[in-house]
CSV table of C-alpha atoms in Angstrom, one decimal:
chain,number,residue,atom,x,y,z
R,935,UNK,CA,26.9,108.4,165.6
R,936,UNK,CA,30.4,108.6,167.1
R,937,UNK,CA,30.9,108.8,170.9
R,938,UNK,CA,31.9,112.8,170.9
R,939,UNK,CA,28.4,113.2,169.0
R,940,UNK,CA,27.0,111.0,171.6
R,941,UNK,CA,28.6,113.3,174.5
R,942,UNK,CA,27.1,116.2,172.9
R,943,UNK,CA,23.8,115.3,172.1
R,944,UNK,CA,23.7,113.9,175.6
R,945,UNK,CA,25.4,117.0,176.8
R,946,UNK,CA,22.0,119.2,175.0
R,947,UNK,CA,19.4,117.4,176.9
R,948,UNK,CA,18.4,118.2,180.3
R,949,UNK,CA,17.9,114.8,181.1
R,950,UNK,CA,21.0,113.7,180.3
R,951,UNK,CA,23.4,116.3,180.7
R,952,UNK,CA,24.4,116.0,184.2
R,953,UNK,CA,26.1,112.2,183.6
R,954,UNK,CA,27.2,113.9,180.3
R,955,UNK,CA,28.9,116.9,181.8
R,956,UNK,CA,30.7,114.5,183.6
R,957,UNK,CA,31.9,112.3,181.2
R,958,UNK,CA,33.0,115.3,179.5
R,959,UNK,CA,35.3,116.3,182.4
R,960,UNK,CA,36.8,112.7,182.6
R,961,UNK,CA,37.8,112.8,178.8
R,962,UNK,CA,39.2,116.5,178.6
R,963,UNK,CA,40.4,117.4,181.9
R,964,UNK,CA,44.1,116.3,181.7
R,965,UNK,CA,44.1,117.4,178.1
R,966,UNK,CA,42.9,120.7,178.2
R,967,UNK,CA,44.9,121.2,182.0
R,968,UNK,CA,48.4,120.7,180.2
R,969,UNK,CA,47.4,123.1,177.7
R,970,UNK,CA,46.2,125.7,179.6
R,971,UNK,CA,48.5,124.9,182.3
R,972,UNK,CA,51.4,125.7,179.2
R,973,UNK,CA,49.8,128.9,178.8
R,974,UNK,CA,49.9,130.2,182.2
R,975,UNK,CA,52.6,128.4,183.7
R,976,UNK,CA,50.9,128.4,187.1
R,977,UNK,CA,49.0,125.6,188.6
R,978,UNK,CA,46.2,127.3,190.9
R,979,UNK,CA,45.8,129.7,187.6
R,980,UNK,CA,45.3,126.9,185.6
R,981,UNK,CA,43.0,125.4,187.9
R,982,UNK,CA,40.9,128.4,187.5
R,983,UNK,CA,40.9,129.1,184.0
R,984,UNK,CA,40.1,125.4,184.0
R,985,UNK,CA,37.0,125.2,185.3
R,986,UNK,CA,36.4,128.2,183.8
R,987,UNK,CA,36.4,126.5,180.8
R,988,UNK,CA,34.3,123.7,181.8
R,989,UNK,CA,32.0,126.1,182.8
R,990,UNK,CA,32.1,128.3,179.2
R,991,UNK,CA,31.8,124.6,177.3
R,992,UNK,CA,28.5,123.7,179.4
R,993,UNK,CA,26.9,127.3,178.9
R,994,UNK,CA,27.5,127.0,175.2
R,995,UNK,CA,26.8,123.7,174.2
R,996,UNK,CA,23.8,124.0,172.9
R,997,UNK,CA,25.5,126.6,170.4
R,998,UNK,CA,27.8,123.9,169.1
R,999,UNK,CA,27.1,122.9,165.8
R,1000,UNK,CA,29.7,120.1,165.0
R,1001,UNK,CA,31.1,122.2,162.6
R,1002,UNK,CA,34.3,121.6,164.0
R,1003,UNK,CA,35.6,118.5,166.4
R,1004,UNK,CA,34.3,118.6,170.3
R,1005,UNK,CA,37.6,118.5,171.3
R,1006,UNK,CA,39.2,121.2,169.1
R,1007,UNK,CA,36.2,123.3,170.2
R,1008,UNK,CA,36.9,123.1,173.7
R,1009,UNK,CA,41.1,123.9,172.8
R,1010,UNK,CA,39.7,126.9,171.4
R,1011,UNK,CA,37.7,128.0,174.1
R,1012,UNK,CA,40.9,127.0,176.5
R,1013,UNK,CA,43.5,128.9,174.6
R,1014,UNK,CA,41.2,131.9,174.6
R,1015,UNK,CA,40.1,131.8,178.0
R,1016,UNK,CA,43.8,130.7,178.9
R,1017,UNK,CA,44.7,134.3,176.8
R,1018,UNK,CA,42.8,136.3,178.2
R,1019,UNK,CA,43.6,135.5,181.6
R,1020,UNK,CA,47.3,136.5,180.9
R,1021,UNK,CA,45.8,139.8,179.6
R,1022,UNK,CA,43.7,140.7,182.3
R,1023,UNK,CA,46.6,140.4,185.0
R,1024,UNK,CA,49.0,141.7,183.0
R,1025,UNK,CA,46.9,144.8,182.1
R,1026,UNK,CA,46.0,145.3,185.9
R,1027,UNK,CA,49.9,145.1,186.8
R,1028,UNK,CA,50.5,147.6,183.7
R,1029,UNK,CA,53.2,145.3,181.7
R,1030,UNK,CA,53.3,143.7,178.2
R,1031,UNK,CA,52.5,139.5,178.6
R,1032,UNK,CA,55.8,138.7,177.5
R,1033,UNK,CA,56.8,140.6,180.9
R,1034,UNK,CA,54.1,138.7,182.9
R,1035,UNK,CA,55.2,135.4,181.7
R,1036,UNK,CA,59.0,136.2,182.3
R,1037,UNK,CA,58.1,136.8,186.0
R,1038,UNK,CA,55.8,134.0,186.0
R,1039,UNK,CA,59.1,132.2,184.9
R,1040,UNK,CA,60.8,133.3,187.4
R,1041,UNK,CA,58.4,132.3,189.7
R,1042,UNK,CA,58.9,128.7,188.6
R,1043,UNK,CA,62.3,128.0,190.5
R,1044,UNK,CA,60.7,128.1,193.7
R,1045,UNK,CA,57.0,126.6,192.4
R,1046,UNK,CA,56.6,123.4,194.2
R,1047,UNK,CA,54.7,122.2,191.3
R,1048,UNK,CA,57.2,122.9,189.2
R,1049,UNK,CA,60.4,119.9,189.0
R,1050,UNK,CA,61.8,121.3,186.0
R,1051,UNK,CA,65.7,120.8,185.3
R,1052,UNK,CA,67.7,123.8,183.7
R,1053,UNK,CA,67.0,122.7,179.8
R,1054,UNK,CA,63.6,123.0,181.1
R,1055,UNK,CA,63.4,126.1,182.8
R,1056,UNK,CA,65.2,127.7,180.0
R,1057,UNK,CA,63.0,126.1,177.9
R,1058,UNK,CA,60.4,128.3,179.6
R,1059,UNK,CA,62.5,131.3,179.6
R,1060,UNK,CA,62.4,131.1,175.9
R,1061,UNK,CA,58.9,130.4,175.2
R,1062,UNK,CA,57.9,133.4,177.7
R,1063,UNK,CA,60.1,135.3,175.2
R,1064,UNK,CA,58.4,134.6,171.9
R,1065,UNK,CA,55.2,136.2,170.3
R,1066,UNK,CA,52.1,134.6,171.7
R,1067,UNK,CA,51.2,132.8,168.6
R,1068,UNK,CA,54.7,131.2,168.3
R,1069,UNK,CA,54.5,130.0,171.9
R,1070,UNK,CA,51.1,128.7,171.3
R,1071,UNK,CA,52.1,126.6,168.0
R,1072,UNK,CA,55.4,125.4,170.2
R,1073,UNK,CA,53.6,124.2,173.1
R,1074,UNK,CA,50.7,122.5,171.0
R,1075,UNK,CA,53.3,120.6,168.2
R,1076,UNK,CA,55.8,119.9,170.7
R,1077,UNK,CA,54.2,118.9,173.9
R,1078,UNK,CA,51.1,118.1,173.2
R,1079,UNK,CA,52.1,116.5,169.8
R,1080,UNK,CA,49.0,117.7,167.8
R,1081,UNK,CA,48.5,117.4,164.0
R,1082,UNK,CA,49.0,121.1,162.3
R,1083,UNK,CA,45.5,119.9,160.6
R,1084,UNK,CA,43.9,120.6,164.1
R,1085,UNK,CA,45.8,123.0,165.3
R,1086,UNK,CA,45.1,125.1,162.6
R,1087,UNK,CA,41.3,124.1,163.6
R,1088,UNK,CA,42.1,125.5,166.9
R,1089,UNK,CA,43.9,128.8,165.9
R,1090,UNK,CA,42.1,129.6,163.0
R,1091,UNK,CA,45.4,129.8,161.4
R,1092,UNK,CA,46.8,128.1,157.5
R,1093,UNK,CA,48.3,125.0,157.8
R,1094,UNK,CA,51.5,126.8,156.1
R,1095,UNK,CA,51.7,129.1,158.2
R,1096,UNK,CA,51.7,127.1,161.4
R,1097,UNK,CA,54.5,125.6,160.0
R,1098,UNK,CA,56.1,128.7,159.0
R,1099,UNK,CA,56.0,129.8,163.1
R,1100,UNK,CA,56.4,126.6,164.3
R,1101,UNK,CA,60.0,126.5,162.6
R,1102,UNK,CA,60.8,130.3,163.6
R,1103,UNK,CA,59.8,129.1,167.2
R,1104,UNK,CA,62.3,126.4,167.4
R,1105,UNK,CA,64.9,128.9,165.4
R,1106,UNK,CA,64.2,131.4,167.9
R,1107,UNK,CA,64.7,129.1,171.0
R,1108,UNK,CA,67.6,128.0,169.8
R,1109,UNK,CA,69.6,131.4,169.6
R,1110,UNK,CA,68.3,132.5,172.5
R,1111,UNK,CA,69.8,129.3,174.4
R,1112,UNK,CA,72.8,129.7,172.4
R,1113,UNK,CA,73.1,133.3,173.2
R,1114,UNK,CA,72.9,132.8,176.9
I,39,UNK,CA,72.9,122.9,174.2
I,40,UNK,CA,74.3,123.7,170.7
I,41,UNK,CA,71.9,121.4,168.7
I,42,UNK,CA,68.5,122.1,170.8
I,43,UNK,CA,66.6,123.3,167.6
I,44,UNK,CA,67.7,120.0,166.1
I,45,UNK,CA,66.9,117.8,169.4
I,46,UNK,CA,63.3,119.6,169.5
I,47,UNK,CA,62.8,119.3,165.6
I,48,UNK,CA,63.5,115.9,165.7
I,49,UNK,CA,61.5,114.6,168.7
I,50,UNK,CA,58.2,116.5,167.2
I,51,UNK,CA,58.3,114.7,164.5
I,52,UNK,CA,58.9,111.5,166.5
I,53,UNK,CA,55.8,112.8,168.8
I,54,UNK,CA,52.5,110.7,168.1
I,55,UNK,CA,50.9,110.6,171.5
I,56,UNK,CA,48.4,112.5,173.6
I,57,UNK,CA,49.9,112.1,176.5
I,58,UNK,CA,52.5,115.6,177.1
I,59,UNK,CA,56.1,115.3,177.0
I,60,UNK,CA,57.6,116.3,180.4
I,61,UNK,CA,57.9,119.9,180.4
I,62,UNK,CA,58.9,119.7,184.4
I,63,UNK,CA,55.1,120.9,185.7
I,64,UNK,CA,53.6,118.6,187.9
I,65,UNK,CA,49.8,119.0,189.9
I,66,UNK,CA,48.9,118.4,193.7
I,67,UNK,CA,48.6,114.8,194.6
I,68,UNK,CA,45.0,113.7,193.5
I,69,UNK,CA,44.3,116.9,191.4
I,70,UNK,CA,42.2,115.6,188.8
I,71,UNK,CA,40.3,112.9,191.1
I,72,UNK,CA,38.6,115.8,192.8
I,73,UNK,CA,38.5,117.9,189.6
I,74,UNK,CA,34.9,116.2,188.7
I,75,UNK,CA,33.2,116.4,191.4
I,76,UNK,CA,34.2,120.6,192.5
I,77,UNK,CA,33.3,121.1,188.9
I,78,UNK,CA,29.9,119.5,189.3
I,79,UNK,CA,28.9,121.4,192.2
I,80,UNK,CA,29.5,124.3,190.6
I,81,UNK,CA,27.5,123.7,187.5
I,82,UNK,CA,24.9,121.6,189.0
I,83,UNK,CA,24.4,123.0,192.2
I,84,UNK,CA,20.7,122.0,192.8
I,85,UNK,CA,21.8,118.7,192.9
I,86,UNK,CA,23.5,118.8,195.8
I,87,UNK,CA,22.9,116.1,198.7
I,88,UNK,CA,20.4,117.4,201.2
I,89,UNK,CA,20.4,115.8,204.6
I,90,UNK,CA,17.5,116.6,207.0
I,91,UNK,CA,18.0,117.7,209.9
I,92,UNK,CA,15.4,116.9,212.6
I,93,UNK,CA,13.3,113.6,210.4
I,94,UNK,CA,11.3,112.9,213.4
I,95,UNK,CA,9.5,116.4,213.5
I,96,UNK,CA,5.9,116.2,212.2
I,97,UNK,CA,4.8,117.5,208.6
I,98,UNK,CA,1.5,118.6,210.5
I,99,UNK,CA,3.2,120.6,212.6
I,100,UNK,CA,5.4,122.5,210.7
I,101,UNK,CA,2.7,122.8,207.9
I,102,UNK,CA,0.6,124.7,210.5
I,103,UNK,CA,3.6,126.7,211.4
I,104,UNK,CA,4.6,127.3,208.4
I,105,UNK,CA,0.6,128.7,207.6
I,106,UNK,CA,0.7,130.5,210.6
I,107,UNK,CA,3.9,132.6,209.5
I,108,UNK,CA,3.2,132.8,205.9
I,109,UNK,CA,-0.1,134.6,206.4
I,110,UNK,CA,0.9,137.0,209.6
I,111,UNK,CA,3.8,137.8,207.1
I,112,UNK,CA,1.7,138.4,204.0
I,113,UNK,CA,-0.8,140.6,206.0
I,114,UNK,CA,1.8,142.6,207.8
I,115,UNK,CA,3.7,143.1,204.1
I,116,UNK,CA,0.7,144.1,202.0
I,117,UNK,CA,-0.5,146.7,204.7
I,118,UNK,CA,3.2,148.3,205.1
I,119,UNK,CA,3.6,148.2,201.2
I,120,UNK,CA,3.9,150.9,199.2
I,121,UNK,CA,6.4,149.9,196.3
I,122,UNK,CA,5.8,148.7,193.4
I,123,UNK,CA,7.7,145.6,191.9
I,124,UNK,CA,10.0,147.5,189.6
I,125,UNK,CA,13.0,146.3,187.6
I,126,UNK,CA,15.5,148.4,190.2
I,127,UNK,CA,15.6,145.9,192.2
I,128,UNK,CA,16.9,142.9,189.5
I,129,UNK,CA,20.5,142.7,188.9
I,130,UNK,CA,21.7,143.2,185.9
I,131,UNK,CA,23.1,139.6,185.2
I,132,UNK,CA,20.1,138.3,186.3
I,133,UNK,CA,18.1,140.3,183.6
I,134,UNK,CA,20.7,139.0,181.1
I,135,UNK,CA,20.6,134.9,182.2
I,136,UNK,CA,16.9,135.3,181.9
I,137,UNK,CA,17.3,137.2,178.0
I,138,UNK,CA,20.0,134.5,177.4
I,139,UNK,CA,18.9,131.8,179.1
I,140,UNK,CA,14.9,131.8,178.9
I,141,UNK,CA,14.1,133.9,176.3
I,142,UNK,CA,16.6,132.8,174.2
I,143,UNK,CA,16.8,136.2,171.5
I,144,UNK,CA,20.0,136.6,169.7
I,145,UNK,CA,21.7,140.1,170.2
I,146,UNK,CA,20.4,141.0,166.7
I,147,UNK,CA,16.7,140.2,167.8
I,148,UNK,CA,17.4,142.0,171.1
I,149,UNK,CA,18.7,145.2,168.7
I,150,UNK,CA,15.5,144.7,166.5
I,151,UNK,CA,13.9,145.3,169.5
I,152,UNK,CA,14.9,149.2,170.7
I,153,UNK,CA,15.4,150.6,166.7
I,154,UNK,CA,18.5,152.7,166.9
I,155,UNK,CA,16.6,155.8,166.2
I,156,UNK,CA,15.2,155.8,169.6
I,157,UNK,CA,18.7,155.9,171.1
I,158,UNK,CA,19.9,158.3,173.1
I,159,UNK,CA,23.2,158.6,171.2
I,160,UNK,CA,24.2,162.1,173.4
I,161,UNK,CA,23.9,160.1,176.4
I,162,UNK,CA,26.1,157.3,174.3
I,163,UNK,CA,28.9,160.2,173.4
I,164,UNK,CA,29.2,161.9,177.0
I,165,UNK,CA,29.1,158.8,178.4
I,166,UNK,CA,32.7,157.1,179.5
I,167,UNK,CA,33.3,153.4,178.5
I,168,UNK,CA,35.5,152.0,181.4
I,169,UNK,CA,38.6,150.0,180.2
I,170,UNK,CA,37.3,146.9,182.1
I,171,UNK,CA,33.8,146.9,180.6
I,172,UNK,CA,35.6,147.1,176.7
I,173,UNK,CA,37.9,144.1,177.7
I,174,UNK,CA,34.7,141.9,179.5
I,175,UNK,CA,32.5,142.8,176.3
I,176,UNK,CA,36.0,141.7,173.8
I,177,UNK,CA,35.7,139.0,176.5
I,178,UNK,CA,32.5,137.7,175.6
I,179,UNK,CA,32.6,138.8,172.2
I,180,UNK,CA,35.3,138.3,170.6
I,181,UNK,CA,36.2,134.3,169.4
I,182,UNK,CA,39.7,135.0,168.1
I,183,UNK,CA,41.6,137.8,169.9
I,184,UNK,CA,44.3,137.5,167.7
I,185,UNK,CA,41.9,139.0,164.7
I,186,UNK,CA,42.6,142.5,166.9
I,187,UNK,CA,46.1,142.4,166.7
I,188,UNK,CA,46.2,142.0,162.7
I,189,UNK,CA,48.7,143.7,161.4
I,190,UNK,CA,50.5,144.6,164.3
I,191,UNK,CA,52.8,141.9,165.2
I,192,UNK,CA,55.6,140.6,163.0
């Protein structure tokens, strides 16, 4: 058996599951923070939709099957918790997300966590701008330098057409730098 | 700034580790080192340290207390009562845990369980679905929330 069926076969018994929950959190915690943290653009949100996580993965291990990589699992489970955070508040404020992300862009000049230069800030500025599944592909080819074999594991999404929004991402960020 | 597209193209396809790219975001000084160990108590709270308070007290002592207490209590409760244990008193997500948790029936079982005949489906109609309570049951529903928007983007 490989070590992520180890972790989860550890992470199903009750014996076990305490010292496996914790491994869990020591392999996946600075992956799955960037991801989310991409997502939200907020550290204390990402904190929370963080452990949020955690806490979805351990409820629902004992539904994973293996049919698809631990890891790419627990991405999926990020990105939609990650989501549907940006949902909720921007729901309760009554704007679209792409709003709710350009103030949480905003937001960024003055975020202590936050030691972006301008490329990078406008950088944000344009993600915040693009359709959610764009921004998604972006973040996860670019920053996180995934395959598009497992991000198309994680999104559910044809290789092809990851690709195909991948390249109208970068297009996209491109005019809207140039048009600035 | 002209060539971005190009710069970004290029270094993805130079990209091969884990590790992000600096995207300007940075987290509180020792961050993840605590990350663990607030996670843990949340998940496993039982197993929490517990320190005792008074060690020298003795067990006899407190046993006959505790007796003492338990069966004053118990006599004065069962005289006063007039309630019956009913399921008013459980909180809904407690009932749920238990379904989920204990019982461990599948929302289909749990459906072949009240046939839909017996609904009230009047009761269903008149009956005003909050906005919150569709997006916590798409919430805990739904895997891909993309599948909604089919169609409507792009």
């Amino acid at each position: 058996m490989t070590t992520e069926e180890n972790l989860v076969v550890a992470l199903q018994s009750p014996k076990d599951q305490a010292a496996a929950f914790q491994e869990l959190v020591d392999t996946y915690k600075e992956r799955l923070y960037w991801h989310i943290r991409r997502i939200v653009l907020n550290h204390d949100d990402t904190d929370d939709v963080l452990q949020n996580t955690f806490i979805k993965v351990y409820r629902n291990i004992a539904n994973f099957k293996g049919e698809s990589k631990l890891y790419s699992w627990m991405y999926r489970i990020a990105t939609n918790e990650a989501l549907n955070f940006i949902k909720e508040k921007s729901r309760k404020l009554g704007v679209t997300d792409n709003e709710y992300l350009d103030e949480k862009v905003e937001q960024l000049e003055s975020d202590v966590y936050f030691d972006g230069d301008e490329i990078q800030l406008k950088l944000q500025q344009a993600l915040a701008s693009l359709p959610e599944k764009q921004r998604l592909v972006f973040n996860m080819k670019y920053f996180d330098a995934m395959k598009y074999e497992d991000i198309s594991e994680v999104l559910g999404t044809s290789v092809g057409g990851l690709k195909a929004s991948y390249h109208l991402a970068t297009k996209k960020i491109e005019a809207f730098i140039k048009g600035d | 700034m002209d060539n971005l597209g190009e710069r970004l193209m290029q270094q993805a396809s130079q990209a091969d580790g884990a590790m992000p790219k600096s995207d300007g975001f940075s987290v509180p000084q020792g961050y993840f080192e605590g990350l663990g160990e607030r996670l843990r108590k949340k998940v496993f709270p039982q197993q929490t340290k517990v320190i005792q308070l008074n060690p020298k007290r003795s067990y006899w002592s407190v046993a006959a207390a505790a007796a003492v207490v338990i069966a004053l209590a118990s006599t004065i409760y069962l005289g006063n009562r007039t309630d019956a244990i009913d399921f008013d008193g459980l909180a809904v997500s407690d009932m749920e845990n238990y379904m989920v948790n204990e019982v461990e029936l599948s929302t289909e079982e749990l459906a072949q369980m009240h046939p839909i005949d017996e609904a009230e489906f009047q009761t269903l109609l008149s009956g005003l679905i909050e906005e919150n309570q569709i997006t916590s049951y798409l919430d805990a529903t739904i895997e891909d929330i993309e599948e909604l928007n089919y169609g409507y983007e792009e």
